[in-house]
């Protein structure tokens, strides 16, 4: 329930950021050289795209996939460590 509400919140934020970008992008003039107004427009668009990307990253669940992959690696390393310990114990018994 909380997870779904959290994703809904991010979808709303994503839509707001996209709508701000769609409304403002045609009004920003990138012609006329590299003055402070154009630099501000470029930086504003880049920050907006960064916000959109961050919300897409969360909505698509990339963090959850990464957590699962890291957990699988952790379990595999734990199994290897246990096998090494068992091998050392068997070597000690055979001596």
mmCIF file of N, CA and C in Angstrom:
data_model
loop_
_atom_site.group_PDB
_atom_site.id
_atom_site.type_symbol
_atom_site.label_atom_id
_atom_site.label_comp_id
_atom_site.label_asym_id
_atom_site.label_seq_id
_atom_site.Cartn_x
_atom_site.Cartn_y
_atom_site.Cartn_z
ATOM 1 N N UNK A 1 0.825 -1.187 0.000
ATOM 2 C CA UNK A 1 0.000 0.000 0.000
ATOM 3 C C UNK A 1 0.869 1.251 0.000
ATOM 4 N N UNK A 2 1.864 1.295 0.903
ATOM 5 C CA UNK A 2 2.745 2.452 0.997
ATOM 6 C C UNK A 2 3.585 2.579 -0.265
ATOM 7 N N UNK A 3 4.032 1.430 -0.791
ATOM 8 C CA UNK A 3 4.850 1.439 -2.000
ATOM 9 C C UNK A 3 4.072 2.002 -3.185
ATOM 10 N N UNK A 4 2.817 1.623 -3.291
ATOM 11 C CA UNK A 4 1.977 2.089 -4.395
ATOM 12 C C UNK A 4 1.729 3.593 -4.260
ATOM 13 N N UNK A 5 1.479 4.056 -3.050
ATOM 14 C CA UNK A 5 1.267 5.483 -2.810
ATOM 15 C C UNK A 5 2.534 6.261 -3.134
ATOM 16 N N UNK A 6 3.671 5.690 -2.806
ATOM 17 C CA UNK A 6 4.950 6.325 -3.091
ATOM 18 C C UNK A 6 5.171 6.451 -4.595
ATOM 19 N N UNK A 7 4.846 5.386 -5.348
ATOM 20 C CA UNK A 7 4.987 5.437 -6.797
ATOM 21 C C UNK A 7 4.003 6.427 -7.402
ATOM 22 N N UNK A 8 2.803 6.501 -6.853
ATOM 23 C CA UNK A 8 1.817 7.459 -7.342
ATOM 24 C C UNK A 8 2.325 8.876 -7.154
ATOM 25 N N UNK A 9 2.936 9.129 -6.021
ATOM 26 C CA UNK A 9 3.502 10.446 -5.744
ATOM 27 C C UNK A 9 4.570 10.791 -6.781
ATOM 28 N N UNK A 10 5.423 9.824 -7.112
ATOM 29 C CA UNK A 10 6.478 10.073 -8.087
ATOM 30 C C UNK A 10 5.913 10.257 -9.496
ATOM 31 N N UNK A 11 4.840 9.565 -9.814
ATOM 32 C CA UNK A 11 4.204 9.754 -11.127
ATOM 33 C C UNK A 11 3.644 11.170 -11.221
ATOM 34 N N UNK A 12 3.021 11.646 -10.156
ATOM 35 C CA UNK A 12 2.469 13.012 -10.155
ATOM 36 C C UNK A 12 3.604 14.022 -10.308
ATOM 37 N N UNK A 13 4.692 13.840 -9.559
ATOM 38 C CA UNK A 13 5.829 14.750 -9.666
ATOM 39 C C UNK A 13 6.430 14.715 -11.071
ATOM 40 N N UNK A 14 6.483 13.525 -11.663
ATOM 41 C CA UNK A 14 7.000 13.397 -13.020
ATOM 42 C C UNK A 14 6.129 14.161 -14.008
ATOM 43 N N UNK A 15 4.821 14.018 -13.870
ATOM 44 C CA UNK A 15 3.909 14.733 -14.769
ATOM 45 C C UNK A 15 4.022 16.246 -14.597
ATOM 46 N N UNK A 16 4.188 16.705 -13.367
ATOM 47 C CA UNK A 16 4.363 18.147 -13.124
ATOM 48 C C UNK A 16 5.659 18.638 -13.766
ATOM 49 N N UNK A 17 6.737 17.893 -13.593
ATOM 50 C CA UNK A 17 8.018 18.300 -14.174
ATOM 51 C C UNK A 17 7.955 18.295 -15.693
ATOM 52 N N UNK A 18 7.315 17.277 -16.259
ATOM 53 C CA UNK A 18 7.179 17.229 -17.720
ATOM 54 C C UNK A 18 6.318 18.372 -18.238
ATOM 55 N N UNK A 19 5.240 18.676 -17.527
ATOM 56 C CA UNK A 19 4.373 19.773 -17.981
ATOM 57 C C UNK A 19 5.109 21.107 -17.883
ATOM 58 N N UNK A 20 5.895 21.312 -16.832
ATOM 59 C CA UNK A 20 6.697 22.530 -16.735
ATOM 60 C C UNK A 20 7.679 22.615 -17.898
ATOM 61 N N UNK A 21 8.275 21.512 -18.243
ATOM 62 C CA UNK A 21 9.231 21.479 -19.344
ATOM 63 C C UNK A 21 8.551 21.751 -20.676
ATOM 64 N N UNK A 22 7.385 21.147 -20.891
ATOM 65 C CA UNK A 22 6.663 21.330 -22.155
ATOM 66 C C UNK A 22 6.160 22.765 -22.298
ATOM 67 N N UNK A 23 5.731 23.351 -21.203
ATOM 68 C CA UNK A 23 5.236 24.729 -21.255
ATOM 69 C C UNK A 23 6.390 25.713 -21.438
ATOM 70 N N UNK A 24 7.492 25.511 -20.745
ATOM 71 C CA UNK A 24 8.576 26.490 -20.755
ATOM 72 C C UNK A 24 9.518 26.345 -21.941
ATOM 73 N N UNK A 25 9.691 25.149 -22.461
ATOM 74 C CA UNK A 25 10.678 24.929 -23.515
ATOM 75 C C UNK A 25 10.445 25.782 -24.755
ATOM 76 N N UNK A 26 9.223 25.915 -25.259
ATOM 77 C CA UNK A 26 9.037 26.781 -26.436
ATOM 78 C C UNK A 26 9.284 28.267 -26.138
ATOM 79 N N UNK A 27 9.189 28.670 -24.892
ATOM 80 C CA UNK A 27 9.370 30.079 -24.537
ATOM 81 C C UNK A 27 10.834 30.452 -24.301
ATOM 82 N N UNK A 28 11.682 29.445 -24.147
ATOM 83 C CA UNK A 28 13.099 29.717 -23.917
ATOM 84 C C UNK A 28 13.783 29.863 -25.260
ATOM 85 N N UNK A 29 14.467 30.973 -25.453
ATOM 86 C CA UNK A 29 15.168 31.231 -26.702
ATOM 87 C C UNK A 29 16.620 30.808 -26.554
ATOM 88 N N UNK A 30 17.047 29.910 -27.419
ATOM 89 C CA UNK A 30 18.430 29.469 -27.398
ATOM 90 C C UNK A 30 19.246 30.154 -28.483
ATOM 91 N N UNK A 31 18.625 31.041 -29.243
ATOM 92 C CA UNK A 31 19.320 31.785 -30.290
ATOM 93 C C UNK A 31 19.841 33.089 -29.695
ATOM 94 N N UNK A 32 20.820 33.662 -30.343
ATOM 95 C CA UNK A 32 21.307 34.958 -29.903
ATOM 96 C C UNK A 32 22.581 34.895 -29.101
ATOM 97 N N UNK A 33 23.315 33.843 -29.205
ATOM 98 C CA UNK A 33 24.598 33.793 -28.521
ATOM 99 C C UNK A 33 24.525 33.224 -27.126
ATOM 100 N N UNK A 34 25.653 33.322 -26.442
ATOM 101 C CA UNK A 34 25.780 32.731 -25.119
ATOM 102 C C UNK A 34 25.789 33.834 -24.061
ATOM 103 N N UNK A 35 24.631 34.398 -23.800
ATOM 104 C CA UNK A 35 24.536 35.397 -22.742
ATOM 105 C C UNK A 35 23.925 34.747 -21.506
ATOM 106 N N UNK A 36 23.767 35.527 -20.441
ATOM 107 C CA UNK A 36 23.301 34.975 -19.174
ATOM 108 C C UNK A 36 21.890 34.409 -19.251
ATOM 109 N N UNK A 37 21.044 35.007 -20.053
ATOM 110 C CA UNK A 37 19.667 34.525 -20.184
ATOM 111 C C UNK A 37 19.651 33.150 -20.838
ATOM 112 N N UNK A 38 20.452 32.968 -21.886
ATOM 113 C CA UNK A 38 20.502 31.663 -22.564
ATOM 114 C C UNK A 38 21.152 30.600 -21.690
ATOM 115 N N UNK A 39 22.183 30.990 -20.943
ATOM 116 C CA UNK A 39 22.823 30.033 -20.027
ATOM 117 C C UNK A 39 21.829 29.580 -18.963
ATOM 118 N N UNK A 40 21.057 30.542 -18.430
ATOM 119 C CA UNK A 40 20.037 30.180 -17.449
ATOM 120 C C UNK A 40 19.014 29.211 -18.059
ATOM 121 N N UNK A 41 18.582 29.475 -19.292
ATOM 122 C CA UNK A 41 17.625 28.586 -19.954
ATOM 123 C C UNK A 41 18.176 27.185 -20.144
ATOM 124 N N UNK A 42 19.426 27.093 -20.536
ATOM 125 C CA UNK A 42 20.057 25.784 -20.739
ATOM 126 C C UNK A 42 20.163 25.035 -19.411
ATOM 127 N N UNK A 43 20.609 25.731 -18.372
ATOM 128 C CA UNK A 43 20.739 25.092 -17.053
ATOM 129 C C UNK A 43 19.370 24.672 -16.526
ATOM 130 N N UNK A 44 18.361 25.501 -16.729
ATOM 131 C CA UNK A 44 17.006 25.178 -16.276
ATOM 132 C C UNK A 44 16.490 23.920 -16.964
ATOM 133 N N UNK A 45 16.713 23.813 -18.267
ATOM 134 C CA UNK A 45 16.276 22.623 -19.007
ATOM 135 C C UNK A 45 17.030 21.393 -18.518
ATOM 136 N N UNK A 46 18.329 21.524 -18.287
ATOM 137 C CA UNK A 46 19.109 20.378 -17.801
ATOM 138 C C UNK A 46 18.636 19.910 -16.424
ATOM 139 N N UNK A 47 18.356 20.856 -15.526
ATOM 140 C CA UNK A 47 17.827 20.468 -14.216
ATOM 141 C C UNK A 47 16.455 19.809 -14.337
ATOM 142 N N UNK A 48 15.630 20.326 -15.217
ATOM 143 C CA UNK A 48 14.308 19.718 -15.425
ATOM 144 C C UNK A 48 14.441 18.293 -15.937
ATOM 145 N N UNK A 49 15.344 18.088 -16.890
ATOM 146 C CA UNK A 49 15.565 16.733 -17.409
ATOM 147 C C UNK A 49 16.142 15.813 -16.335
ATOM 148 N N UNK A 50 16.972 16.357 -15.461
ATOM 149 C CA UNK A 50 17.506 15.571 -14.349
ATOM 150 C C UNK A 50 16.393 15.132 -13.406
ATOM 151 N N UNK A 51 15.465 16.022 -13.125
ATOM 152 C CA UNK A 51 14.324 15.692 -12.259
ATOM 153 C C UNK A 51 13.450 14.631 -12.906
ATOM 154 N N UNK A 52 13.188 14.784 -14.196
ATOM 155 C CA UNK A 52 12.380 13.791 -14.917
ATOM 156 C C UNK A 52 13.077 12.433 -14.890
ATOM 157 N N UNK A 53 14.379 12.426 -15.125
ATOM 158 C CA UNK A 53 15.130 11.174 -15.097
ATOM 159 C C UNK A 53 15.129 10.511 -13.727
ATOM 160 N N UNK A 54 15.225 11.311 -12.680
ATOM 161 C CA UNK A 54 15.225 10.753 -11.322
ATOM 162 C C UNK A 54 13.884 10.095 -11.003
ATOM 163 N N UNK A 55 12.803 10.733 -11.399
ATOM 164 C CA UNK A 55 11.492 10.150 -11.120
ATOM 165 C C UNK A 55 11.252 8.904 -11.979
ATOM 166 N N UNK A 56 11.705 8.921 -13.217
ATOM 167 C CA UNK A 56 11.588 7.720 -14.051
ATOM 168 C C UNK A 56 12.409 6.575 -13.458
ATOM 169 N N UNK A 57 13.575 6.895 -12.946
ATOM 170 C CA UNK A 57 14.435 5.880 -12.321
ATOM 171 C C UNK A 57 13.705 5.209 -11.165
ATOM 172 N N UNK A 58 13.025 6.002 -10.350
ATOM 173 C CA UNK A 58 12.305 5.442 -9.210
ATOM 174 C C UNK A 58 11.071 4.672 -9.662
ATOM 175 N N UNK A 59 10.320 5.222 -10.623
ATOM 176 C CA UNK A 59 9.078 4.582 -11.069
ATOM 177 C C UNK A 59 9.362 3.240 -11.727
ATOM 178 N N UNK A 60 10.420 3.182 -12.522
ATOM 179 C CA UNK A 60 10.741 1.933 -13.212
ATOM 180 C C UNK A 60 11.334 0.884 -12.284
ATOM 181 N N UNK A 61 11.667 1.275 -11.073
ATOM 182 C CA UNK A 61 12.127 0.298 -10.084
ATOM 183 C C UNK A 61 13.546 -0.168 -10.282
ATOM 184 N N UNK A 62 14.389 0.673 -10.824
ATOM 185 C CA UNK A 62 15.772 0.282 -11.049
ATOM 186 C C UNK A 62 16.458 -0.010 -9.720
ATOM 187 N N UNK A 63 16.137 0.749 -8.686
ATOM 188 C CA UNK A 63 16.735 0.511 -7.375
ATOM 189 C C UNK A 63 16.365 -0.867 -6.839
ATOM 190 N N UNK A 64 15.112 -1.279 -7.052
ATOM 191 C CA UNK A 64 14.679 -2.587 -6.562
ATOM 192 C C UNK A 64 15.431 -3.701 -7.290
ATOM 193 N N UNK A 65 15.625 -3.549 -8.596
ATOM 194 C CA UNK A 65 16.360 -4.560 -9.346
ATOM 195 C C UNK A 65 17.805 -4.609 -8.876
ATOM 196 N N UNK A 66 18.380 -3.451 -8.627
ATOM 197 C CA UNK A 66 19.764 -3.400 -8.163
ATOM 198 C C UNK A 66 19.879 -4.046 -6.787
ATOM 199 N N UNK A 67 18.912 -3.800 -5.910
ATOM 200 C CA UNK A 67 18.937 -4.404 -4.574
ATOM 201 C C UNK A 67 18.860 -5.919 -4.676
ATOM 202 N N UNK A 68 17.990 -6.412 -5.565
ATOM 203 C CA UNK A 68 17.878 -7.873 -5.733
ATOM 204 C C UNK A 68 19.175 -8.461 -6.259
ATOM 205 N N UNK A 69 19.787 -7.784 -7.219
ATOM 206 C CA UNK A 69 21.040 -8.280 -7.786
ATOM 207 C C UNK A 69 22.145 -8.267 -6.738
ATOM 208 N N UNK A 70 22.235 -7.212 -5.954
ATOM 209 C CA UNK A 70 23.250 -7.152 -4.912
ATOM 210 C C UNK A 70 23.009 -8.201 -3.828
ATOM 211 N N UNK A 71 21.752 -8.460 -3.522
ATOM 212 C CA UNK A 71 21.425 -9.496 -2.535
ATOM 213 C C UNK A 71 21.843 -10.874 -3.056
ATOM 214 N N UNK A 72 21.638 -11.124 -4.342
ATOM 215 C CA UNK A 72 22.043 -12.400 -4.929
ATOM 216 C C UNK A 72 23.562 -12.547 -4.888
ATOM 217 N N UNK A 73 24.287 -11.479 -5.168
ATOM 218 C CA UNK A 73 25.745 -11.517 -5.099
ATOM 219 C C UNK A 73 26.194 -11.771 -3.663
ATOM 220 N N UNK A 74 25.537 -11.108 -2.715
ATOM 221 C CA UNK A 74 25.890 -11.291 -1.306
ATOM 222 C C UNK A 74 25.677 -12.741 -0.872
ATOM 223 N N UNK A 75 24.549 -13.330 -1.294
ATOM 224 C CA UNK A 75 24.277 -14.732 -0.940
ATOM 225 C C UNK A 75 25.296 -15.668 -1.574
ATOM 226 N N UNK A 76 25.678 -15.395 -2.823
ATOM 227 C CA UNK A 76 26.668 -16.244 -3.494
ATOM 228 C C UNK A 76 28.020 -16.161 -2.783
ATOM 229 N N UNK A 77 28.413 -14.965 -2.380
ATOM 230 C CA UNK A 77 29.675 -14.823 -1.653
ATOM 231 C C UNK A 77 29.615 -15.530 -0.304
ATOM 232 N N UNK A 78 28.465 -15.456 0.362
ATOM 233 C CA UNK A 78 28.301 -16.140 1.642
ATOM 234 C C UNK A 78 28.435 -17.652 1.456
ATOM 235 N N UNK A 79 27.826 -18.190 0.395
ATOM 236 C CA UNK A 79 27.958 -19.632 0.110
ATOM 237 C C UNK A 79 29.413 -20.012 -0.155
ATOM 238 N N UNK A 80 30.115 -19.182 -0.922
ATOM 239 C CA UNK A 80 31.530 -19.474 -1.189
ATOM 240 C C UNK A 80 32.333 -19.465 0.106
ATOM 241 N N UNK A 81 32.075 -18.511 0.969
ATOM 242 C CA UNK A 81 32.779 -18.419 2.239
ATOM 243 C C UNK A 81 32.501 -19.654 3.094
ATOM 244 N N UNK A 82 31.231 -20.090 3.125
ATOM 245 C CA UNK A 82 30.877 -21.294 3.888
ATOM 246 C C UNK A 82 31.567 -22.522 3.321
ATOM 247 N N UNK A 83 31.640 -22.609 1.990
ATOM 248 C CA UNK A 83 32.312 -23.761 1.370
ATOM 249 C C UNK A 83 33.807 -23.769 1.714
ATOM 250 N N UNK A 84 34.434 -22.616 1.720
ATOM 251 C CA UNK A 84 35.850 -22.551 2.090
ATOM 252 C C UNK A 84 36.055 -23.002 3.531
ATOM 253 N N UNK A 85 35.159 -22.562 4.412
ATOM 254 C CA UNK A 85 35.263 -22.976 5.810
ATOM 255 C C UNK A 85 35.082 -24.484 5.948
ATOM 256 N N UNK A 86 34.120 -25.046 5.240
ATOM 257 C CA UNK A 86 33.902 -26.498 5.292
ATOM 258 C C UNK A 86 35.108 -27.250 4.749
ATOM 259 N N UNK A 87 35.714 -26.743 3.663
ATOM 260 C CA UNK A 87 36.908 -27.385 3.108
ATOM 261 C C UNK A 87 38.061 -27.355 4.101
ATOM 262 N N UNK A 88 38.239 -26.231 4.795
ATOM 263 C CA UNK A 88 39.306 -26.143 5.795
ATOM 264 C C UNK A 88 39.066 -27.108 6.946
ATOM 265 N N UNK A 89 37.791 -27.252 7.363
ATOM 266 C CA UNK A 89 37.479 -28.180 8.442
ATOM 267 C C UNK A 89 37.766 -29.601 8.014
ATOM 268 N N UNK A 90 37.412 -29.957 6.789
ATOM 269 C CA UNK A 90 37.676 -31.317 6.281
ATOM 270 C C UNK A 90 39.163 -31.589 6.175
ATOM 271 N N UNK A 91 39.929 -30.578 5.779
ATOM 272 C CA UNK A 91 41.385 -30.748 5.688
ATOM 273 C C UNK A 91 41.986 -30.985 7.057
ATOM 274 N N UNK A 92 41.492 -30.289 8.069
ATOM 275 C CA UNK A 92 41.996 -30.462 9.430
ATOM 276 C C UNK A 92 41.652 -31.857 9.964
ATOM 277 N N UNK A 93 40.462 -32.341 9.624
ATOM 278 C CA UNK A 93 40.069 -33.671 10.092
ATOM 279 C C UNK A 93 40.894 -34.759 9.435
ATOM 280 N N UNK A 94 41.255 -34.556 8.186
ATOM 281 C CA UNK A 94 41.999 -35.592 7.479
ATOM 282 C C UNK A 94 43.461 -35.622 7.902
ATOM 283 N N UNK A 95 43.970 -34.564 8.505
ATOM 284 C CA UNK A 95 45.374 -34.533 8.934
ATOM 285 C C UNK A 95 45.541 -35.262 10.196
#
